[in-house]
Tab-separated table of C-alpha atoms in Angstrom:
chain	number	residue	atom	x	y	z
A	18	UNK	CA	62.436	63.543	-25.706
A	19	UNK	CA	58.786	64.481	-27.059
A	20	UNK	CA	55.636	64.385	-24.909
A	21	UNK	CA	52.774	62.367	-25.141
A	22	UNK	CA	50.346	63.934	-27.695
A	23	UNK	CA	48.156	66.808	-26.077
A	24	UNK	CA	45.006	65.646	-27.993
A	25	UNK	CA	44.555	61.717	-26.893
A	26	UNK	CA	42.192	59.522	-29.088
A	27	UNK	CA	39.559	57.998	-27.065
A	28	UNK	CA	39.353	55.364	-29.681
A	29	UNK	CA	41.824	53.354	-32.130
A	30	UNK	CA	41.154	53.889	-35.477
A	31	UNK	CA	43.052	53.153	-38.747
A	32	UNK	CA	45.923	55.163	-40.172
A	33	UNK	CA	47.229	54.674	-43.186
A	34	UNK	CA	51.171	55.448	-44.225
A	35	UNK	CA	50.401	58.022	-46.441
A	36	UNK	CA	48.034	59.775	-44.150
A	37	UNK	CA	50.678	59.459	-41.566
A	38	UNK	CA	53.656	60.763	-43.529
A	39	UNK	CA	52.637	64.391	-43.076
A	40	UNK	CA	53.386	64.244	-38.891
A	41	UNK	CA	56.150	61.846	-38.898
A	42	UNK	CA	58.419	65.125	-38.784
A	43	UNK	CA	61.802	65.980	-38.602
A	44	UNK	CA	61.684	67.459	-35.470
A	45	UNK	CA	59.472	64.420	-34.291
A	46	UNK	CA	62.033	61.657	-35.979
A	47	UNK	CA	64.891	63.569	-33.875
A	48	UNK	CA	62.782	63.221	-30.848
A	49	UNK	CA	62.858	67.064	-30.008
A	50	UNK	CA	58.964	67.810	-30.488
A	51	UNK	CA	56.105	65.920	-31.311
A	52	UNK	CA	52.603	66.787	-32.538
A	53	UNK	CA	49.837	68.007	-30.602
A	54	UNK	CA	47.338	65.390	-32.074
A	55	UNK	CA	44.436	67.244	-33.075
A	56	UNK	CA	44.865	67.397	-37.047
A	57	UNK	CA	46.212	64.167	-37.096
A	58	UNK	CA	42.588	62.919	-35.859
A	59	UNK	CA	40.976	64.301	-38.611
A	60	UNK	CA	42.604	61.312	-40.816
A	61	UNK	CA	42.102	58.758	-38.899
A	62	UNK	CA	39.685	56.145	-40.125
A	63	UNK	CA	36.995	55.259	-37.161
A	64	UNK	CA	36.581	51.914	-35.724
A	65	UNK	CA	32.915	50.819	-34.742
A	66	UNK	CA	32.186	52.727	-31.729
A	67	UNK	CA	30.167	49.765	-30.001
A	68	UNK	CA	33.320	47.289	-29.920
A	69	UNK	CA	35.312	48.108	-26.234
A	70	UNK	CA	38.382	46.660	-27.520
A	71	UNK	CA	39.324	49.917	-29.477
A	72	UNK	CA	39.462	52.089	-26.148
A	73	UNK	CA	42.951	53.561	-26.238
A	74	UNK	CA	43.246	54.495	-21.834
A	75	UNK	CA	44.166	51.125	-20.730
A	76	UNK	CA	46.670	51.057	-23.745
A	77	UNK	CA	47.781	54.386	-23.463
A	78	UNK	CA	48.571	53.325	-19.174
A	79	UNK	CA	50.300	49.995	-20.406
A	80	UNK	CA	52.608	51.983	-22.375
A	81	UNK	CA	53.442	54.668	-19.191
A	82	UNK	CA	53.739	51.894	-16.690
A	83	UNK	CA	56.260	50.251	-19.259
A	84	UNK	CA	58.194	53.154	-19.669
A	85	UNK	CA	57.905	53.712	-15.642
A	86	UNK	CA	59.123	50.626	-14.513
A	87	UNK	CA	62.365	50.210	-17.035
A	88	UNK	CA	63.676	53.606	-17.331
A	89	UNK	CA	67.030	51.546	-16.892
A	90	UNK	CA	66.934	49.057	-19.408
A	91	UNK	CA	64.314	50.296	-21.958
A	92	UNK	CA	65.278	46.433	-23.598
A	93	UNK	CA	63.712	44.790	-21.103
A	94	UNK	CA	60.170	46.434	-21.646
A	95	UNK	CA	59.859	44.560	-24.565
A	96	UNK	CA	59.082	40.950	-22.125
A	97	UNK	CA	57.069	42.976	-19.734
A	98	UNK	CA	54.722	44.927	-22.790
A	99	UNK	CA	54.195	42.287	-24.936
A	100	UNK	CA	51.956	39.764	-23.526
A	101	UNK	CA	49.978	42.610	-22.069
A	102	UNK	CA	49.529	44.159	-25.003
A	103	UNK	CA	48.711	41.190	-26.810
A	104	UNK	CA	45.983	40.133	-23.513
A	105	UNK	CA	44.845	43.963	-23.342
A	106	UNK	CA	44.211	44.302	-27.422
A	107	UNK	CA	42.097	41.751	-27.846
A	108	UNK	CA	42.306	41.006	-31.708
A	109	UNK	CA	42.246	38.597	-34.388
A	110	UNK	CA	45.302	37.930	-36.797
A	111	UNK	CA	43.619	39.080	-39.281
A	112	UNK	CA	42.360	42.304	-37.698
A	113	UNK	CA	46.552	42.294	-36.348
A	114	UNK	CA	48.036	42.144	-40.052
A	115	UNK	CA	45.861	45.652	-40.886
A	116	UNK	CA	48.750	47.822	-40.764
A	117	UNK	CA	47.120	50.554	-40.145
A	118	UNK	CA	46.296	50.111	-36.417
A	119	UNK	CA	49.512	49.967	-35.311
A	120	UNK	CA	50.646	53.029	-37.222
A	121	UNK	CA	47.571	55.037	-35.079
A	122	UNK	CA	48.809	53.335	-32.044
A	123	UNK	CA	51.954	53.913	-32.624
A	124	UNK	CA	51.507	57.739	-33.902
A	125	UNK	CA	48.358	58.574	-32.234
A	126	UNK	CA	48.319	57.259	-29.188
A	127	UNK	CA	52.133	57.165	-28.126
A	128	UNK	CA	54.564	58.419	-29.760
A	129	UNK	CA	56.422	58.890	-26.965
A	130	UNK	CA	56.629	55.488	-26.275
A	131	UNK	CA	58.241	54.461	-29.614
A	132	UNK	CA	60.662	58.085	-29.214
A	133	UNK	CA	61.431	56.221	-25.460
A	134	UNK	CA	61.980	52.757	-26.464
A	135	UNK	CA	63.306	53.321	-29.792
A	136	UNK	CA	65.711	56.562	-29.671
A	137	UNK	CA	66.972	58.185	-32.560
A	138	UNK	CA	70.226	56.574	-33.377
A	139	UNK	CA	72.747	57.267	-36.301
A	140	UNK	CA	72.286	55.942	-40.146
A	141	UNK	CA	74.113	55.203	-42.980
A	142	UNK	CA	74.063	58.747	-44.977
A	143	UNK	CA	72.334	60.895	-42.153
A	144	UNK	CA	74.026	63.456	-40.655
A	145	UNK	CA	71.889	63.553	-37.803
A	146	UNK	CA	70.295	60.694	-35.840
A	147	UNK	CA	66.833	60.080	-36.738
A	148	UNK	CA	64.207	57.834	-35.208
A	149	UNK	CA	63.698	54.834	-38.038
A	150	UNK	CA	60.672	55.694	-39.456
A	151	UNK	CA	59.498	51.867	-39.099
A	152	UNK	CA	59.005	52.008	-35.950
A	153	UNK	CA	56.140	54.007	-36.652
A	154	UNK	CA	54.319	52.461	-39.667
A	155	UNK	CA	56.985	49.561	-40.587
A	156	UNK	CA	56.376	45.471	-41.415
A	157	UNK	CA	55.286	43.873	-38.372
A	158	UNK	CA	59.034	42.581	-37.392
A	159	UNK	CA	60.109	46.077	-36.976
A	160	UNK	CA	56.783	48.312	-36.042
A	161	UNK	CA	57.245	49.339	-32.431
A	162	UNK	CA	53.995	48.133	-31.518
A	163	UNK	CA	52.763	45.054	-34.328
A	164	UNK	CA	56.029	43.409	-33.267
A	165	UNK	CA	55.219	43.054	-29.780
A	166	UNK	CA	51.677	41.690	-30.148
A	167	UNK	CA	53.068	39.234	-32.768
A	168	UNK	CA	55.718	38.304	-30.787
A	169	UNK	CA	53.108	37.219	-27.969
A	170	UNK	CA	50.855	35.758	-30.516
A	171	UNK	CA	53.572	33.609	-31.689
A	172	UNK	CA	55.491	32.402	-28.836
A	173	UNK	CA	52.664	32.199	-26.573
A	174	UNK	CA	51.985	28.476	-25.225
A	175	UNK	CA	48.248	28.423	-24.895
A	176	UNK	CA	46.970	30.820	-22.437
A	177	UNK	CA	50.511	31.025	-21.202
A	178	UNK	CA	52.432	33.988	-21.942
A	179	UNK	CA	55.201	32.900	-19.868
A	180	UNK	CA	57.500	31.487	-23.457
A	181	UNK	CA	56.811	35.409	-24.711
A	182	UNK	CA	59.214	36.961	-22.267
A	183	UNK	CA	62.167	34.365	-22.935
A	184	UNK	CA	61.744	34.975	-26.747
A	185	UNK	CA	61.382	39.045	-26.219
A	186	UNK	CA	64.592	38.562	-23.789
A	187	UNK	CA	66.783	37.745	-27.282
A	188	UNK	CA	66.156	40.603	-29.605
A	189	UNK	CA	67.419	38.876	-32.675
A	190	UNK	CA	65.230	35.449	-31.962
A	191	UNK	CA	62.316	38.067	-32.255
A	192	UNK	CA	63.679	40.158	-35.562
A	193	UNK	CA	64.342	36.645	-37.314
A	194	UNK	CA	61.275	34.842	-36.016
A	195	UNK	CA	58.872	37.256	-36.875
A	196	UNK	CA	60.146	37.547	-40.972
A	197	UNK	CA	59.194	33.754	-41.138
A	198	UNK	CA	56.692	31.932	-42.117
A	199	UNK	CA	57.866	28.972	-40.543
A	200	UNK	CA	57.245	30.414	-36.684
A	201	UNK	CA	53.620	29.518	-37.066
A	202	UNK	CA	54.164	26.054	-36.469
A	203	UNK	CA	53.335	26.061	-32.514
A	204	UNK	CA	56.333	23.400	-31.158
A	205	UNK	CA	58.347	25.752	-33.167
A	206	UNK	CA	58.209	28.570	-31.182
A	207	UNK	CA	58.117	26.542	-27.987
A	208	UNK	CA	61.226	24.635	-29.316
A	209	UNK	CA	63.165	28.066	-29.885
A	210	UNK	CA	62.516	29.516	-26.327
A	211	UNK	CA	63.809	26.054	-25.141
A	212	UNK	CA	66.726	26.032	-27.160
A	213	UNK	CA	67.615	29.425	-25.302
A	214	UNK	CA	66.912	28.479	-22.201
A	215	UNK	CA	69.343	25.858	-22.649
A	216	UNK	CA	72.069	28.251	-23.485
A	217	UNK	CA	72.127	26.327	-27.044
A	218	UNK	CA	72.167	29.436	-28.650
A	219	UNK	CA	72.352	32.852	-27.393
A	220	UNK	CA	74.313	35.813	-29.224
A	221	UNK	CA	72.325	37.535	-32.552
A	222	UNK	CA	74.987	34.994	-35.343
A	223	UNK	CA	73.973	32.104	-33.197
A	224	UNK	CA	70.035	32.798	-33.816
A	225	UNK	CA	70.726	33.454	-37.415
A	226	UNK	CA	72.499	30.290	-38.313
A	227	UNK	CA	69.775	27.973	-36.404
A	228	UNK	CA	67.226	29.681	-38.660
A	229	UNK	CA	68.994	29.258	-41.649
A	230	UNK	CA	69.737	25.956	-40.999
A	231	UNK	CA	65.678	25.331	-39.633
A	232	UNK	CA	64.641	26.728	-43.056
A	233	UNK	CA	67.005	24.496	-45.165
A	234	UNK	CA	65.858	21.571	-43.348
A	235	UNK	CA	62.603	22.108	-43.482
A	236	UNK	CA	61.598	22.490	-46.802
A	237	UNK	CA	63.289	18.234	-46.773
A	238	UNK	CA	61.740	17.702	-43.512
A	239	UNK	CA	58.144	18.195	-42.121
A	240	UNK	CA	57.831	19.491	-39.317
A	241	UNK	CA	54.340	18.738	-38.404
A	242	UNK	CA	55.243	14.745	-38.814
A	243	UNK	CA	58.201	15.193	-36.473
A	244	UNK	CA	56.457	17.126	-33.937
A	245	UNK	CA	52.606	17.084	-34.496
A	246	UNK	CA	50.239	19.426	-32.445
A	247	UNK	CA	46.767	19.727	-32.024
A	248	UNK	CA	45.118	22.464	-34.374
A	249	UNK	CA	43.770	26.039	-32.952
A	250	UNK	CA	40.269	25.480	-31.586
A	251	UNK	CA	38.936	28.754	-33.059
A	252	UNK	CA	35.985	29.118	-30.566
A	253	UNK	CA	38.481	29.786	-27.426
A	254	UNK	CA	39.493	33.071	-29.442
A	255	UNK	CA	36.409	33.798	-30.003
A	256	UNK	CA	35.267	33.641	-26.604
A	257	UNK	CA	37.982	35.301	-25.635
A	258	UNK	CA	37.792	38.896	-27.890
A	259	UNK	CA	34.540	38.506	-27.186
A	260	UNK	CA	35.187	38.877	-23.300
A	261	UNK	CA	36.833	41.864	-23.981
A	262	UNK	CA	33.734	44.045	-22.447
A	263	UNK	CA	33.685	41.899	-18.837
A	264	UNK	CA	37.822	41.741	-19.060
A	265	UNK	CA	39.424	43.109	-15.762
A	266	UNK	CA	42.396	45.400	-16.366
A	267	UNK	CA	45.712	43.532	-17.274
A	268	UNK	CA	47.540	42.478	-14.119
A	269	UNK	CA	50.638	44.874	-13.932
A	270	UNK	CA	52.727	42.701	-11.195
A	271	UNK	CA	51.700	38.950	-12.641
A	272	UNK	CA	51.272	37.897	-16.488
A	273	UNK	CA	47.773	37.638	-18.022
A	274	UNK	CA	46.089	34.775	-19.522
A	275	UNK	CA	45.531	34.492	-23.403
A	276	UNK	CA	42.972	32.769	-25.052
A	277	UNK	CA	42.487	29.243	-23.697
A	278	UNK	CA	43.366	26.989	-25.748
A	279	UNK	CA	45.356	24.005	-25.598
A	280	UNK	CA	49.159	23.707	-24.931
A	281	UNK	CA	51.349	22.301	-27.188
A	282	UNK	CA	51.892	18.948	-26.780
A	283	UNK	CA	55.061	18.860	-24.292
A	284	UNK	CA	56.253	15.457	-26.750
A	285	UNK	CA	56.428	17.514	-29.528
A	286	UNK	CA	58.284	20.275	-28.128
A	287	UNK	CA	60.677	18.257	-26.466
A	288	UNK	CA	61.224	16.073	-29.996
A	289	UNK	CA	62.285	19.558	-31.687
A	290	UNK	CA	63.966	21.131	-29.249
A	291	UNK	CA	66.552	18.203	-29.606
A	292	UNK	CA	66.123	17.945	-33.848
A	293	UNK	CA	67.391	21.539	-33.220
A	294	UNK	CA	70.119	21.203	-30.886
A	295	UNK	CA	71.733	18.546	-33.485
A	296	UNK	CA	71.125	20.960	-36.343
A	297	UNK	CA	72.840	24.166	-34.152
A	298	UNK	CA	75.869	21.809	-34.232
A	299	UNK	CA	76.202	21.965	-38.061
A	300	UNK	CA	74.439	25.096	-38.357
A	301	UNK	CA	76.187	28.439	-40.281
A	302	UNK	CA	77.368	30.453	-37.231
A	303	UNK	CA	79.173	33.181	-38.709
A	304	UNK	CA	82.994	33.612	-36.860
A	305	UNK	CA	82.738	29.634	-35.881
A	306	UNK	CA	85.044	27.389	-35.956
A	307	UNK	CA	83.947	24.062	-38.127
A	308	UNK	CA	84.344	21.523	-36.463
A	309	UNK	CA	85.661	18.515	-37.848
């Protein structure tokens, strides 16, 4: 498995996929040897050097601790690193859909990490197994890194990052989540971590169907009439990058507050989480029985 870069960044910065494509290696993509980090920094594009959220050590110890603590069941890292990521990066969405600062992260800063949690593994017309290259500079649903701090972003309840490790605990509800629109709608999200908590739906053909069937009923339905929620008060988040500077380190043993803003309404959630239940029943489980 490769090492950690020799040269670390101090900083984040912004690398683009072309820039990148040079280092992403074969020896690197069959996680035998990685790159020692030095030229690689000469392409990165700078962040402003007075903003403290770009300092790369407390990322850089996230990412050891995770791979630390769930040597076992690399999986599981996913529930633990995402909601500290997400409270230890503190960004906007915009600032989040630049691609280009997850491929540094993910490059730059720890390669290792994505070699760790995502291996190489075998591929349709390789002979070898390679790393997938999206895991290094990929659309956020797949990009080691972007997917995790989207996935907290997402599911997140408020400050509460507690609905971010159900959802990372089902793999697929992530990969299918996170390629739709339609997650953005806050009881949503809360509605899907209920509906596997209730052991509605569980295995990766179960998620699929329900969001299938939640996108076919939705463009008929609105969602927002069925279960209406209280719109993002845009000054908590900005209070809350802002705090970046005073921010204590990210709690390693407890989970971490996100910006505070309001729950969603526990109504609204509750309202869907049923509306969804009913539509599993009928939904387009592939291997299911109909039942008539």
């Amino acid at each position: 498995m490769i090492e950690k870069p020799h040269h670390l960044p101090q900083r984040l910065g912004l690398l683009s996929a072309t820039a990148a494509d040079p280092f992403l290696t074969e020896d690197l993509l069959k996680g035998t040897q990685g790159h020692g980090g030095v030229d690689l920094a000469k392409v990165v594009e700078p962040l402003p050097e007075d903003d403290p959220r770009w300092e790369v050590e407390p990322l850089r110890e996230l990412v050891e601790d995770a791979m630390h603590e769930f040597q076992e069941n690399r999986t599981r890292a996913d529930g633990w690193l995402a909601p500290r990521l997400h409270a230890a990066l503190r960004i906007t969405r915009r600032e989040a859909a630049d691609r280009r600062l997850w491929t540094h992260l993910a490059l730059g800063v720890a390669p290792d990490y994505v070699a760790w949690r995502h291996p190489p593994a075998p591929a349709p017309g390789r002979r070898e197994p390679r790393i997938n290259v999206e895991r290094f500079k990929g659309a956020p649903d797949r990009q080691c890194f972007s997917r995790l701090w989207w996935a907290a972003e997402m599911f997140r309840n408020g400050k509460d990052y507690s609905p971010v490790e159900a959802a990372c605990a089902n793999q697929d509800l992530i990969h299918n989540s996170l390629r739709r629109d339609l997650i953005d709608h806050r009881p949503t999200a809360q509605a899907l971590v209920r509906i596997l908590e209730r052991g509605v739906a569980g295995t990766g053909r179960d998620i699929e169907g329900l969001m299938t069937a939640i996108n076919a009923a939705g463009a008929t339905l609105v969602y927002d009439v069925l279960a209406p929620d209280e719109p993002r008060d845009p000054e908590a988040l900005r209070r809350w990058v802002a705090g970046a500077e005073s921010a204590l380190p990210v709690a390693r043993h407890s989970l971490p507050h996100g910006p505070d803003e309001e729950p969603v309404p526990e109504e609204s959630v509750v309202a869907l989480t049923d509306y969804f239940a009913d539509l599993f029943e009928t939904a387009p489980v592939r291997g299911r029985t109909p039942q008539g």
